[in-house]
Coordinates of C-alpha atoms and ligand atoms in Angstrom, one line a residue:
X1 CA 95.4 104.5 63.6
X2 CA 94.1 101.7 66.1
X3 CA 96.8 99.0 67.0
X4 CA 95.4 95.8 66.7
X5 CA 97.8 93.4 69.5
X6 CA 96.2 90.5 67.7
X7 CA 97.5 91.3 64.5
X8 CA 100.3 93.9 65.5
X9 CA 103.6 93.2 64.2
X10 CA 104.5 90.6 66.4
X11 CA 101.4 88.9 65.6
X12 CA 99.3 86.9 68.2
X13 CA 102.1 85.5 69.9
X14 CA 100.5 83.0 72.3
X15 CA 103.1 81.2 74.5
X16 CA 105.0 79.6 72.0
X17 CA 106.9 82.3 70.9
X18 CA 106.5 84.8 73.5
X19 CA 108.8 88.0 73.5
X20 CA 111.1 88.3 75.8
X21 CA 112.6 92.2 75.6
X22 CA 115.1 92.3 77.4
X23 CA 116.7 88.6 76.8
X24 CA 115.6 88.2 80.8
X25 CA 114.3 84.9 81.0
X26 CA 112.6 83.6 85.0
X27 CA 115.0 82.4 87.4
X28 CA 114.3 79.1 88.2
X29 CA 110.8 79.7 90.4
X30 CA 110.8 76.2 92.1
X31 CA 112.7 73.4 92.6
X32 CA 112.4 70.9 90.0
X33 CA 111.9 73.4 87.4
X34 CA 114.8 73.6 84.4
X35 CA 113.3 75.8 81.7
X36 CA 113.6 79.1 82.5
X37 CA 110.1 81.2 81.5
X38 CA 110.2 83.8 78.9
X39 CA 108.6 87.3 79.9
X40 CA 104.4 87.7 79.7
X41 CA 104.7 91.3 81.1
X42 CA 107.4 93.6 81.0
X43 CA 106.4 96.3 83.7
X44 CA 108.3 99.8 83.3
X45 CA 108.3 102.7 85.3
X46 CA 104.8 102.3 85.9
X47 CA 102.9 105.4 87.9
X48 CA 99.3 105.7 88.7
X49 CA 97.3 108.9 90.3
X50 CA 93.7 109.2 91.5
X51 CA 93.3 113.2 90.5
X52 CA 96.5 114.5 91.9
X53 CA 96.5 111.8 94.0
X54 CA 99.2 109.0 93.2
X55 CA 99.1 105.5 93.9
X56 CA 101.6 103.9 92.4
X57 CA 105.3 104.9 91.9
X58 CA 108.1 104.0 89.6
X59 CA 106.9 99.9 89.7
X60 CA 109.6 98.0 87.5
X61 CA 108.8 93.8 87.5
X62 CA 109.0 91.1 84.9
X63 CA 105.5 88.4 84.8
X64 CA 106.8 85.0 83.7
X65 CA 104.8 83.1 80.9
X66 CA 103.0 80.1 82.2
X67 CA 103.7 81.0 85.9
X68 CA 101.2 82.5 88.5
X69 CA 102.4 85.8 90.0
X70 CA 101.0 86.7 93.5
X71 CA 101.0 91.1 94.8
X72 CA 100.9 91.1 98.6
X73 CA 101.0 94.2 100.7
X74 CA 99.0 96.1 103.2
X75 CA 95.2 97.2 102.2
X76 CA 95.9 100.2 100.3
X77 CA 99.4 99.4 99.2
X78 CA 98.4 99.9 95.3
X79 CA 97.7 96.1 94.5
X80 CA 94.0 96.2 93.0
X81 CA 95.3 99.3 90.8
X82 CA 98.3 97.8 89.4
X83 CA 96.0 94.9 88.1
X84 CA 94.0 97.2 86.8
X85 CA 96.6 98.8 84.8
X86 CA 96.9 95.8 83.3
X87 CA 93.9 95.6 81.2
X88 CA 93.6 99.7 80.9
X89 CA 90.8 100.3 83.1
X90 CA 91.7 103.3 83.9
X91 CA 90.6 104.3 80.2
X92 CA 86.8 104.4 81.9
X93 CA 87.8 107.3 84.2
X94 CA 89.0 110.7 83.1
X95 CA 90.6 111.4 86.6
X96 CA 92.9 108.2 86.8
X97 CA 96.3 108.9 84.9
X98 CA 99.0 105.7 83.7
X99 CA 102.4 106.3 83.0
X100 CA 105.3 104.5 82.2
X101 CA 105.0 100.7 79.8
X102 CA 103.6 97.6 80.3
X103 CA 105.1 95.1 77.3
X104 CA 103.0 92.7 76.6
X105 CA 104.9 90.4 74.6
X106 CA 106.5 93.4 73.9
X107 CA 104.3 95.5 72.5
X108 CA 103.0 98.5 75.0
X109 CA 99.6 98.3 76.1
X110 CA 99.6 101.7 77.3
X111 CA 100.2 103.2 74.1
X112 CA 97.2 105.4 73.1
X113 CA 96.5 103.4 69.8
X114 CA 96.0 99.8 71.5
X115 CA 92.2 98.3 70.9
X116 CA 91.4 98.1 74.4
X117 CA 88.4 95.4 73.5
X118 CA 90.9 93.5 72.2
X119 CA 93.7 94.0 74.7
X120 CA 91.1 92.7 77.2
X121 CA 90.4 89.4 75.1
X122 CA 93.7 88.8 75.7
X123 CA 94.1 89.8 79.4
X124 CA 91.1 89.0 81.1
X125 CA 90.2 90.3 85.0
X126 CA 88.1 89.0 87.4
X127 CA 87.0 92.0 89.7
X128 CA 87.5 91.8 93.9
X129 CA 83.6 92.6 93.6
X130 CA 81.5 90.2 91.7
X131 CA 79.9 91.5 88.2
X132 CA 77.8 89.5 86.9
X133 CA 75.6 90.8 83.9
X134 CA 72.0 90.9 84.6
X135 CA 71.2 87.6 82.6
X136 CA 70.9 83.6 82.5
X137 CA 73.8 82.4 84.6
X138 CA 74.7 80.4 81.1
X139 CA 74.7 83.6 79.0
X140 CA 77.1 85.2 81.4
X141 CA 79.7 82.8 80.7
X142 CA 78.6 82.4 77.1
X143 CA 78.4 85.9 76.1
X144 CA 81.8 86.3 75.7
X145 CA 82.1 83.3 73.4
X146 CA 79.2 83.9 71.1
X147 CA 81.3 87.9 70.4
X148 CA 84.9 85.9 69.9
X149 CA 83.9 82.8 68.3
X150 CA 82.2 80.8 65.4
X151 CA 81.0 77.5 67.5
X152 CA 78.0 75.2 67.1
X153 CA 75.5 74.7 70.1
X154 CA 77.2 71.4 70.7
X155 CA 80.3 73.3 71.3
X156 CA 79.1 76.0 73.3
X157 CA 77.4 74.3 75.7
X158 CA 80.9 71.8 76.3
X159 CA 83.1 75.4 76.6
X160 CA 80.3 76.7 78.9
X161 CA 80.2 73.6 81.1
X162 CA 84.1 73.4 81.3
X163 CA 84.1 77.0 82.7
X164 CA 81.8 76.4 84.8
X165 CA 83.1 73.0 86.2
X166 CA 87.2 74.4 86.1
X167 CA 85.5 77.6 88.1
X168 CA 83.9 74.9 90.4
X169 CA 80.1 76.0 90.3
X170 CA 79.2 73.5 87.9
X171 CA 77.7 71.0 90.2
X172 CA 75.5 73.7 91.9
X173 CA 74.2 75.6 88.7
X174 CA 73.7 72.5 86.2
X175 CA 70.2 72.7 86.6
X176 CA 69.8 76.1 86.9
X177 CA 71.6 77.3 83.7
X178 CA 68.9 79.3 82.6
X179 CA 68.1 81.0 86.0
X180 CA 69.2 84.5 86.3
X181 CA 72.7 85.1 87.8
X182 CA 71.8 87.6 90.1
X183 CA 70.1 85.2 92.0
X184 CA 73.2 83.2 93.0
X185 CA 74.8 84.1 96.4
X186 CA 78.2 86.2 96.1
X187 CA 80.4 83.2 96.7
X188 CA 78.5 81.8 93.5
X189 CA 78.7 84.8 91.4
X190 CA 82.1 85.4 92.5
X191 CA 83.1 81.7 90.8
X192 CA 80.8 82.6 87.9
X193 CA 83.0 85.6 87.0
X194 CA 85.9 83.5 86.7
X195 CA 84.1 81.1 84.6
X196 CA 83.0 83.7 82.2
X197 CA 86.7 85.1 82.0
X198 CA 88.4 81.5 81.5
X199 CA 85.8 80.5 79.4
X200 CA 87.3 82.4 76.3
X201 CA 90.9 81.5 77.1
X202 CA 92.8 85.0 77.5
X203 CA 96.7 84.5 77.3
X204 CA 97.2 86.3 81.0
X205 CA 94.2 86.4 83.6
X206 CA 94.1 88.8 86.2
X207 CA 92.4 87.6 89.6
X208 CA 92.1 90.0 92.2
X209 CA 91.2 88.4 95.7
X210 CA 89.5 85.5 93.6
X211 CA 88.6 83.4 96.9
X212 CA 87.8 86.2 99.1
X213 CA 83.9 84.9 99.4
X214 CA 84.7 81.5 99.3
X215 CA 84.5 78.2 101.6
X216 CA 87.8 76.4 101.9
X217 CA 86.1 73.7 99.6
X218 CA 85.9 76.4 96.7
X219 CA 89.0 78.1 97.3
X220 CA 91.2 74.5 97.4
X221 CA 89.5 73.9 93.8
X222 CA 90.1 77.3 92.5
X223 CA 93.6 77.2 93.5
X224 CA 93.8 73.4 91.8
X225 CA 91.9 75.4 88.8
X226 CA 94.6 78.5 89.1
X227 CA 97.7 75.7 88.8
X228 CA 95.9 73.9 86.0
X229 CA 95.5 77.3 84.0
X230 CA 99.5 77.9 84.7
X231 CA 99.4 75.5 80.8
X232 CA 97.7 77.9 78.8
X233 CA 97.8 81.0 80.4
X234 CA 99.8 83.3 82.7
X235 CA 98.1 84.0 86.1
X236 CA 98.4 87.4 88.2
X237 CA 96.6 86.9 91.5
X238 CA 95.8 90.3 94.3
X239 CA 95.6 87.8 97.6
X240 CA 95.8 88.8 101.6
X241 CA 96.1 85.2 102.0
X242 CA 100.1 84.7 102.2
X243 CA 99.2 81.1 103.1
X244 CA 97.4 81.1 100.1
X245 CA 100.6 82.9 97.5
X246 CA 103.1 80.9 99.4
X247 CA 101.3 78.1 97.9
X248 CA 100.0 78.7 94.3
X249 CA 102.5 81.8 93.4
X250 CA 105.9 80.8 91.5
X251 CA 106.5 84.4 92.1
X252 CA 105.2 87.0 94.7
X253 CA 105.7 91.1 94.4
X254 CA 105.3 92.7 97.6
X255 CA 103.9 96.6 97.4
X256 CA 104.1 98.9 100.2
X257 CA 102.4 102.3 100.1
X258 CA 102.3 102.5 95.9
X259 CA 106.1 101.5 96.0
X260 CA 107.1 97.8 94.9
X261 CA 109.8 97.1 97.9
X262 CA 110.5 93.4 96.8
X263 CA 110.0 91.2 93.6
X264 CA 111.1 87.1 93.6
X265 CA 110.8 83.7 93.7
X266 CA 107.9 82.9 96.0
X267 CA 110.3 80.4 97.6
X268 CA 112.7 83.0 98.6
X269 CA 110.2 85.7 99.0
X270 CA 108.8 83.6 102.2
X271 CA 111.3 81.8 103.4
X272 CA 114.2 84.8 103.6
X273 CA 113.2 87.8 102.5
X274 CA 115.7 90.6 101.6
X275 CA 113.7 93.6 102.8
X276 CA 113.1 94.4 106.5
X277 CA 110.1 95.6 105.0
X278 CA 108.7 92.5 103.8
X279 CA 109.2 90.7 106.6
X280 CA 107.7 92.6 109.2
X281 CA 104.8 91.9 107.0
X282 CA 105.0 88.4 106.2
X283 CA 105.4 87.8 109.6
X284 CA 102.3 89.9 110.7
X285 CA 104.2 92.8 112.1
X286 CA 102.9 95.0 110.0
X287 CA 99.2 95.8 107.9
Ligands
ATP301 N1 88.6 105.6 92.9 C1 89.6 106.0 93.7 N2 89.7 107.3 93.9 C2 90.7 107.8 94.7 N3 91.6 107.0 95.4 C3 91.5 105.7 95.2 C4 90.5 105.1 94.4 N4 90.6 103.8 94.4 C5 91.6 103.5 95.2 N5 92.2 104.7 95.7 C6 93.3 104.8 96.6 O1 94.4 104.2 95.9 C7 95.2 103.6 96.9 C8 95.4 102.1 96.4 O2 94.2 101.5 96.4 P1 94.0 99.9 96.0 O3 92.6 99.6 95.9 O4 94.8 99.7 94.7 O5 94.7 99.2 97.2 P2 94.8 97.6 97.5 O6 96.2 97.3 97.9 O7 94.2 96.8 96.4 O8 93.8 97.6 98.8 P3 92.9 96.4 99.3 O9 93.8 95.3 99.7 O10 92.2 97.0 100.5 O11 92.0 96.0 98.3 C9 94.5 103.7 98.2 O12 95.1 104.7 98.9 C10 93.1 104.0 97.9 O13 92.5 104.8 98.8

């Protein structure tokens, strides 16, 4: 039997009521804040192999509803393939083997019987390689929209246009929406891929290296975009910009050769660390 999340039997919890397993709520991520966040994510004993070959061991963290949660480390630390945990890619390759739980309100995702089309309506990712579908640049964003919802022209060109404008292309591409996507340049497409993924509103987005192509004009409005989205949705961001996490992550997990070697407050995380580990690396000694 296939487990719809949306209808499963804690319903489509949204924010409101999100589930918090273990009664953990966030410690207090930055100063000013008082409510403590319930948990999005509940990440348990979560493993990962390539073949025979692992990449991830034993990772155990909690992703705060309504916060933005940055994984630093090394290249090759594990950070692209713990996102992609996260919205069961994996499924596409025979050779890639999950195990542990990730609790989505919850609810596991990695239980065999989850929808995965529906999982990833709810947990949207925008790749570290630009995607786009070999279409107008307004269908890209749009296709998504036409599967999910009922909405009238009127309405689907506003939802269109406020992707595009929140993903900060809109003033380049207004009068080129019919023009075919491949034809933008990869900083373009890159911002058109987040469009197309915050244009249908998933609860938790995945970014991985989201302002990797970008000028610091882009990347200053996606980050105002990323803190804006912190209302509606919960944020898990792959960045090698610490500048960059120090800034826009209320949280940071730092991975070191598949291992998670430090999970907090971003505040703490980069101001006084409590692994040697961490910072040799946030202060450049190390990667
Ligand atoms: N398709 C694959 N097959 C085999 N090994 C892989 C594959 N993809 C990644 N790996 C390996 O898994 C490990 C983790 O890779 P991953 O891409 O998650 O690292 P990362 O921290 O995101 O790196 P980067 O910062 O360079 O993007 C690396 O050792 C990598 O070589």
């Amino acid at each position: 039997m296939r487990h719809d999340l949306k209808s499963g039997p804690l319903g489509k919890t949204g924010l409101s009521n999100a589930f918090d397993p273990n009664g953990l709520a966030a410690p207090t991520a930055r100063l000013g804040e008082s409510a403590p966040a319930p948990v999005k994510l509940d990440v348990r004993h979560v493993g990962f192999r390539f073949g025979d070959k692992p990449a991830l061991h034993d990772i155990s963290f909690s992703i705060y509803a309504n916060r933005v949660t940055a994984l630093i480390g090394p290249s090759g630390c594990g950070k692209s393939t713990l996102l992609r945990v996260f919205n069961r890619m994996a499924d596409l390759y025979e050779d890639q083997h999950v195990e542990g739980q990730v609790l989505l309100d919850g609810e596991d995702i990695l239980a065999p019987e989850v929808d995965v089309l529906t999982l990833r309506r709810r947990i949207g990712m925008v790749t570290q390689k630009p995607s786009p579908f070999p279409m107008s640049i307004y269908d890209n964003v749009a296709i998504g929209l036409r599967l999910n919802e009922e909405l009238t022209k009127v309405q689907l060109d506003q939802r269109v246009e406020d992707a595009l404008r929140r993903a900060a292309l809109w003033e380049e591409v207004s009068g080129l929406l019919d023009h075919s996507a491949l034809s933008l340049s990869g900083g373009q497409q890159q911002r058109l891929c987040l469009a197309r993924t915050m244009a249908v509103h998933p609860e938790v987005i995945l970014l991985d290296e989201p302002c990797s192509a970008l000028d610091p004009i882009s990347t200053a409005r996606i980050e105002e975009t990323i803190e804006e989205l912190k209302s509606v949705s919960t944020l898990v961001i792959v960045t090698h910009n610490l500048q960059q996490a120090a800034r826009i992550a209320d949280y940071t997990a730092f991975l070191y050769l598949g291992e998670l070697i430090e999970f907090g407050s971003s505040a703490q995380m980069f101001s006084a660390p409590r692994e040697a580990r961490t910072l040799a690396y946030i202060s450049g000694r190390m990667g």
